[in-house]
CSV table of C-alpha atoms in Angstrom, one decimal:
chain,number,residue,atom,x,y,z
A,1,GLU,CA,11.2,-4.0,15.4
A,2,VAL,CA,8.2,-4.8,13.2
A,3,GLN,CA,8.9,-7.5,10.6
A,4,LEU,CA,6.7,-9.0,8.0
A,5,VAL,CA,8.0,-11.8,5.9
A,6,GLU,CA,5.9,-13.2,3.0
A,7,SER,CA,6.3,-16.6,1.5
A,8,GLY,CA,4.5,-19.0,-0.9
A,9,GLY,CA,4.8,-17.2,-4.2
A,10,GLY,CA,5.8,-18.9,-7.4
A,11,LEU,CA,4.8,-20.0,-10.8
A,12,VAL,CA,1.3,-21.4,-11.2
A,13,GLN,CA,-0.8,-22.3,-14.2
A,14,PRO,CA,-4.0,-20.4,-15.0
A,15,GLY,CA,-6.9,-21.9,-13.0
A,16,GLY,CA,-4.5,-23.1,-10.3
A,17,SER,CA,-4.2,-22.3,-6.6
A,18,LEU,CA,-1.6,-20.8,-4.3
A,19,ARG,CA,-1.5,-19.9,-0.6
A,20,LEU,CA,0.6,-17.0,0.5
A,21,SER,CA,1.8,-16.6,4.1
A,22,CYS,CA,3.0,-13.6,6.0
A,23,ALA,CA,4.9,-14.1,9.3
A,24,ALA,CA,4.7,-11.2,11.6
A,25,SER,CA,6.8,-10.2,14.6
A,26,GLY,CA,7.6,-7.1,16.7
A,27,PHE,CA,4.1,-6.1,17.5
A,28,THR,CA,0.9,-7.5,19.1
A,29,PHE,CA,-0.4,-9.2,16.0
A,30,SER,CA,-3.9,-9.8,17.1
A,31,THR,CA,-4.5,-6.1,17.8
A,32,TYR,CA,-4.1,-4.9,14.3
A,33,GLY,CA,-5.8,-5.3,11.0
A,34,MET,CA,-3.8,-6.6,8.1
A,35,SER,CA,-3.9,-6.2,4.4
A,36,TRP,CA,-2.6,-7.6,1.1
A,37,VAL,CA,-1.6,-5.2,-1.6
A,38,ARG,CA,-0.3,-6.3,-5.0
A,39,GLN,CA,1.7,-4.7,-7.8
A,40,ALA,CA,1.8,-6.0,-11.3
A,41,PRO,CA,5.1,-5.7,-13.1
A,42,GLY,CA,5.8,-2.1,-13.9
A,43,LYS,CA,2.4,-1.0,-12.5
A,44,GLY,CA,1.0,0.8,-9.5
A,45,LEU,CA,-0.3,-0.5,-6.2
A,46,GLU,CA,-3.6,-2.3,-6.0
A,47,TRP,CA,-5.4,-3.2,-2.7
A,48,VAL,CA,-6.5,-6.8,-2.6
A,49,SER,CA,-7.9,-7.7,0.8
A,50,SER,CA,-8.0,-6.7,4.5
A,51,ILE,CA,-8.9,-8.5,7.7
A,52,SER,CA,-9.6,-7.3,11.2
A,53,GLY,CA,-7.4,-8.2,14.2
A,54,THR,CA,-9.8,-10.9,15.3
A,55,GLY,CA,-10.2,-12.3,11.8
A,56,VAL,CA,-14.0,-11.9,12.0
A,57,VAL,CA,-14.3,-9.1,9.4
A,58,THR,CA,-12.8,-9.3,5.9
A,59,TYR,CA,-12.9,-7.2,2.8
A,60,TYR,CA,-12.0,-7.9,-0.8
A,61,ALA,CA,-11.4,-6.0,-4.0
A,62,ASP,CA,-14.0,-6.8,-6.6
A,63,SER,CA,-11.3,-8.2,-8.9
A,64,VAL,CA,-10.6,-11.1,-6.4
A,65,LYS,CA,-13.9,-11.5,-4.6
A,66,GLY,CA,-15.0,-15.1,-4.7
A,67,ARG,CA,-11.6,-16.4,-5.7
A,68,PHE,CA,-9.3,-15.2,-2.9
A,69,THR,CA,-9.7,-15.8,0.9
A,70,ILE,CA,-7.8,-13.9,3.5
A,71,SER,CA,-7.4,-15.4,7.0
A,72,ARG,CA,-5.1,-15.2,10.0
A,73,ASP,CA,-3.9,-17.4,12.8
A,74,ASN,CA,-3.2,-15.2,15.8
A,75,SER,CA,-1.6,-18.0,17.7
A,76,LYS,CA,1.0,-18.3,15.0
A,77,ASN,CA,1.2,-14.5,14.2
A,78,THR,CA,0.6,-15.4,10.6
A,79,LEU,CA,-1.5,-13.9,7.8
A,80,TYR,CA,-2.7,-15.9,4.8
A,81,LEU,CA,-4.1,-15.4,1.4
A,82,GLN,CA,-5.6,-18.4,-0.3
A,83,MET,CA,-5.7,-17.7,-4.1
A,84,ASN,CA,-7.9,-20.0,-6.3
A,85,SER,CA,-8.9,-19.9,-10.0
A,86,LEU,CA,-5.8,-17.8,-10.7
A,87,ARG,CA,-5.7,-15.7,-13.9
A,88,ALA,CA,-2.8,-14.2,-15.8
A,89,GLU,CA,-3.9,-10.8,-14.6
A,90,ASP,CA,-3.2,-11.9,-11.0
A,91,THR,CA,0.5,-11.9,-11.8
A,92,ALA,CA,2.1,-9.5,-9.4
A,93,VAL,CA,4.3,-9.0,-6.3
A,94,TYR,CA,2.0,-9.5,-3.3
A,95,TYR,CA,2.8,-7.5,-0.2
A,96,CYS,CA,1.4,-8.0,3.2
A,97,ALA,CA,1.1,-4.9,5.3
A,98,LYS,CA,0.1,-3.9,8.9
A,99,VAL,CA,-2.8,-1.5,9.2
A,100,ARG,CA,-2.0,1.6,11.3
A,101,ILE,CA,-5.5,1.9,12.7
A,102,THR,CA,-8.9,0.4,11.9
A,103,VAL,CA,-9.4,-2.6,9.8
A,104,ALA,CA,-8.1,-1.3,6.5
A,105,GLY,CA,-6.5,2.1,6.8
A,106,ASP,CA,-3.0,3.4,6.3
A,107,LEU,CA,-0.4,0.7,6.0
A,108,ASP,CA,2.5,1.5,8.2
A,109,TYR,CA,4.7,-1.6,7.8
A,110,TRP,CA,5.2,-3.7,4.7
A,111,GLY,CA,6.8,-7.0,3.9
A,112,GLN,CA,9.3,-7.4,1.1
A,113,GLY,CA,6.8,-9.0,-1.1
A,114,THR,CA,6.5,-12.4,-2.9
A,115,LEU,CA,6.1,-12.8,-6.6
A,116,VAL,CA,3.2,-14.7,-8.0
A,117,THR,CA,3.4,-15.6,-11.7
A,118,VAL,CA,0.3,-17.1,-13.4
A,119,SER,CA,1.3,-18.6,-16.8
A,120,SER,CA,1.1,-21.8,-18.8
B,1,GLU,CA,-15.1,3.9,-5.8
B,2,ILE,CA,-13.0,7.0,-5.1
B,3,VAL,CA,-10.5,7.6,-7.9
B,4,LEU,CA,-7.2,9.4,-7.0
B,5,THR,CA,-5.4,11.3,-9.7
B,6,GLN,CA,-1.8,12.2,-9.2
B,7,SER,CA,0.1,14.9,-11.1
B,8,PRO,CA,2.5,15.2,-12.6
B,9,ALA,CA,3.1,11.7,-13.8
B,10,THR,CA,6.9,12.4,-13.8
B,11,LEU,CA,8.7,15.2,-12.1
B,12,SER,CA,12.4,16.0,-13.0
B,13,LEU,CA,14.3,18.0,-10.4
B,14,SER,CA,17.8,18.4,-9.0
B,15,PRO,CA,19.0,17.7,-5.5
B,16,GLY,CA,18.4,20.7,-3.2
B,17,GLU,CA,15.3,21.8,-5.1
B,18,ARG,CA,11.7,21.7,-3.7
B,19,ALA,CA,9.3,19.1,-5.0
B,20,ILE,CA,5.5,19.5,-5.0
B,21,LEU,CA,3.4,16.5,-5.8
B,22,SER,CA,-0.4,16.6,-6.2
B,23,CYS,CA,-3.2,14.1,-5.5
B,24,ARG,CA,-6.8,14.9,-6.4
B,25,ALA,CA,-9.7,12.8,-5.3
B,26,SER,CA,-12.9,12.2,-7.3
B,27,GLN,CA,-14.9,13.0,-4.2
B,28,SER,CA,-14.1,14.3,-0.7
B,29,VAL,CA,-11.9,12.0,1.4
B,30,SER,CA,-11.8,14.5,4.3
B,31,THR,CA,-8.2,14.3,5.6
B,32,TYR,CA,-8.1,10.5,5.3
B,33,LEU,CA,-5.2,10.5,2.8
B,34,ALA,CA,-1.8,8.9,3.0
B,35,TRP,CA,1.4,9.2,1.0
B,36,TYR,CA,3.9,6.4,0.3
B,37,GLN,CA,7.4,6.3,-1.2
B,38,GLN,CA,8.6,3.3,-3.2
B,39,LYS,CA,12.1,2.8,-4.5
B,40,PRO,CA,12.9,0.2,-7.2
B,41,GLY,CA,12.8,-3.3,-5.9
B,42,GLN,CA,11.6,-2.2,-2.5
B,43,ALA,CA,8.2,-2.2,-0.7
B,44,PRO,CA,6.4,1.0,-0.3
B,45,ARG,CA,7.0,3.1,2.9
B,46,LEU,CA,4.4,5.2,4.7
B,47,LEU,CA,5.5,8.8,4.7
B,48,ILE,CA,2.4,10.8,5.7
B,49,TYR,CA,-1.0,9.8,7.1
B,50,ASP,CA,-4.2,11.7,7.7
B,51,ALA,CA,-3.0,14.3,5.1
B,52,SER,CA,-0.4,16.0,7.2
B,53,ASN,CA,1.1,13.7,9.9
B,54,ARG,CA,4.5,12.3,9.3
B,55,ALA,CA,4.9,8.6,10.0
B,56,THR,CA,7.5,7.4,12.4
B,57,GLY,CA,11.1,8.1,11.4
B,58,ILE,CA,10.2,10.3,8.4
B,59,PRO,CA,12.4,13.4,8.0
B,60,ALA,CA,11.0,16.8,8.5
B,61,ARG,CA,11.6,17.8,4.9
B,62,PHE,CA,8.5,15.8,4.0
B,63,SER,CA,5.2,17.5,4.6
B,64,GLY,CA,1.7,17.0,3.5
B,65,SER,CA,-1.3,19.3,3.3
B,66,GLY,CA,-4.8,19.5,2.0
B,67,SER,CA,-8.3,18.3,2.7
B,68,GLY,CA,-11.4,17.3,0.8
B,69,THR,CA,-10.3,16.6,-2.7
B,70,ASP,CA,-7.0,18.3,-3.1
B,71,PHE,CA,-3.8,17.3,-1.5
B,72,THR,CA,-0.1,18.1,-1.7
B,73,LEU,CA,3.1,16.3,-0.7
B,74,THR,CA,6.1,18.7,-0.4
B,75,ILE,CA,9.7,17.8,-0.1
B,76,SER,CA,11.4,21.0,0.9
B,77,SER,CA,14.9,20.2,-0.3
B,78,LEU,CA,15.5,17.0,-2.3
B,79,GLU,CA,18.2,14.6,-1.1
B,80,PRO,CA,19.6,12.0,-3.5
B,81,GLU,CA,17.7,9.2,-1.7
B,82,ASP,CA,14.3,11.0,-2.3
B,83,PHE,CA,14.2,10.1,-6.0
B,84,ALA,CA,11.5,7.4,-6.1
B,85,VAL,CA,7.9,6.8,-7.0
B,86,TYR,CA,5.3,8.4,-4.7
B,87,TYR,CA,1.7,7.2,-4.2
B,88,CYS,CA,-1.3,8.6,-2.5
B,89,GLN,CA,-4.0,6.4,-0.9
B,90,GLN,CA,-7.4,7.1,0.6
B,91,ARG,CA,-9.1,5.3,3.5
B,92,TYR,CA,-12.2,7.5,3.8
B,93,ASN,CA,-14.6,5.5,1.7
B,94,TRP,CA,-13.8,1.8,1.6
B,95,PRO,CA,-13.8,-0.9,0.4
B,96,PRO,CA,-12.1,-0.5,-1.8
B,97,ILE,CA,-9.0,1.3,-0.5
B,98,THR,CA,-7.6,3.1,-3.5
B,99,PHE,CA,-4.2,4.3,-4.6
B,100,GLY,CA,-3.3,7.0,-7.1
B,101,GLN,CA,-1.3,5.9,-10.2
B,102,GLY,CA,1.9,7.3,-8.8
B,103,THR,CA,4.3,10.2,-9.5
B,104,SER,CA,7.9,9.3,-10.5
B,105,LEU,CA,10.3,11.8,-9.1
B,106,GLU,CA,13.5,11.6,-11.1
B,107,ILE,CA,16.9,13.3,-11.1
B,108,LYS,CA,17.2,16.1,-13.7
């Protein structure tokens, strides 16, 4: 059974940093691309970033480019999102998701999400 | 960036009725379109990929159709658990991957 479990969310001040983690199990982690998608309170889904199975190729939404860094440790079956220079508009539930095929396609399994709140 | 526009924003129907949700793309996405269901407090769930393929474990009452710029998600006979928000998503031209704004399917 595929499981994705996010952690690392919380309350952070504007300009601060946070690192999210996503522990994966139930599939061959290194074979699949992974993505982060966020959802601001009461809003729709917004793609944030994606990474290839090897970790060599990464993609970012313009809204986070230069501030967020996606990475993975295939030896630990874990996906990460390093978030720097956080802004109020980054407040959202952050989901990690497994990509069905390619680096950043359909997302066939999702974690339960972790809430990031950026506020002073 | 490809913009996906979903209609209607809200759809009010009764259990047993047929639901038809629409997603229109600002330019062709071929058949690289997916549909997700999200219930309150839960993560989204993949329903349909590549416009018309049901994901693993998705009931046959869910079907998808379309190509190019116009797509439809049909729920043939609504069950109580189907009332949720539905999103479409394209993977034809990325980054960025884009989602529609969602259609809220509510009980009438």
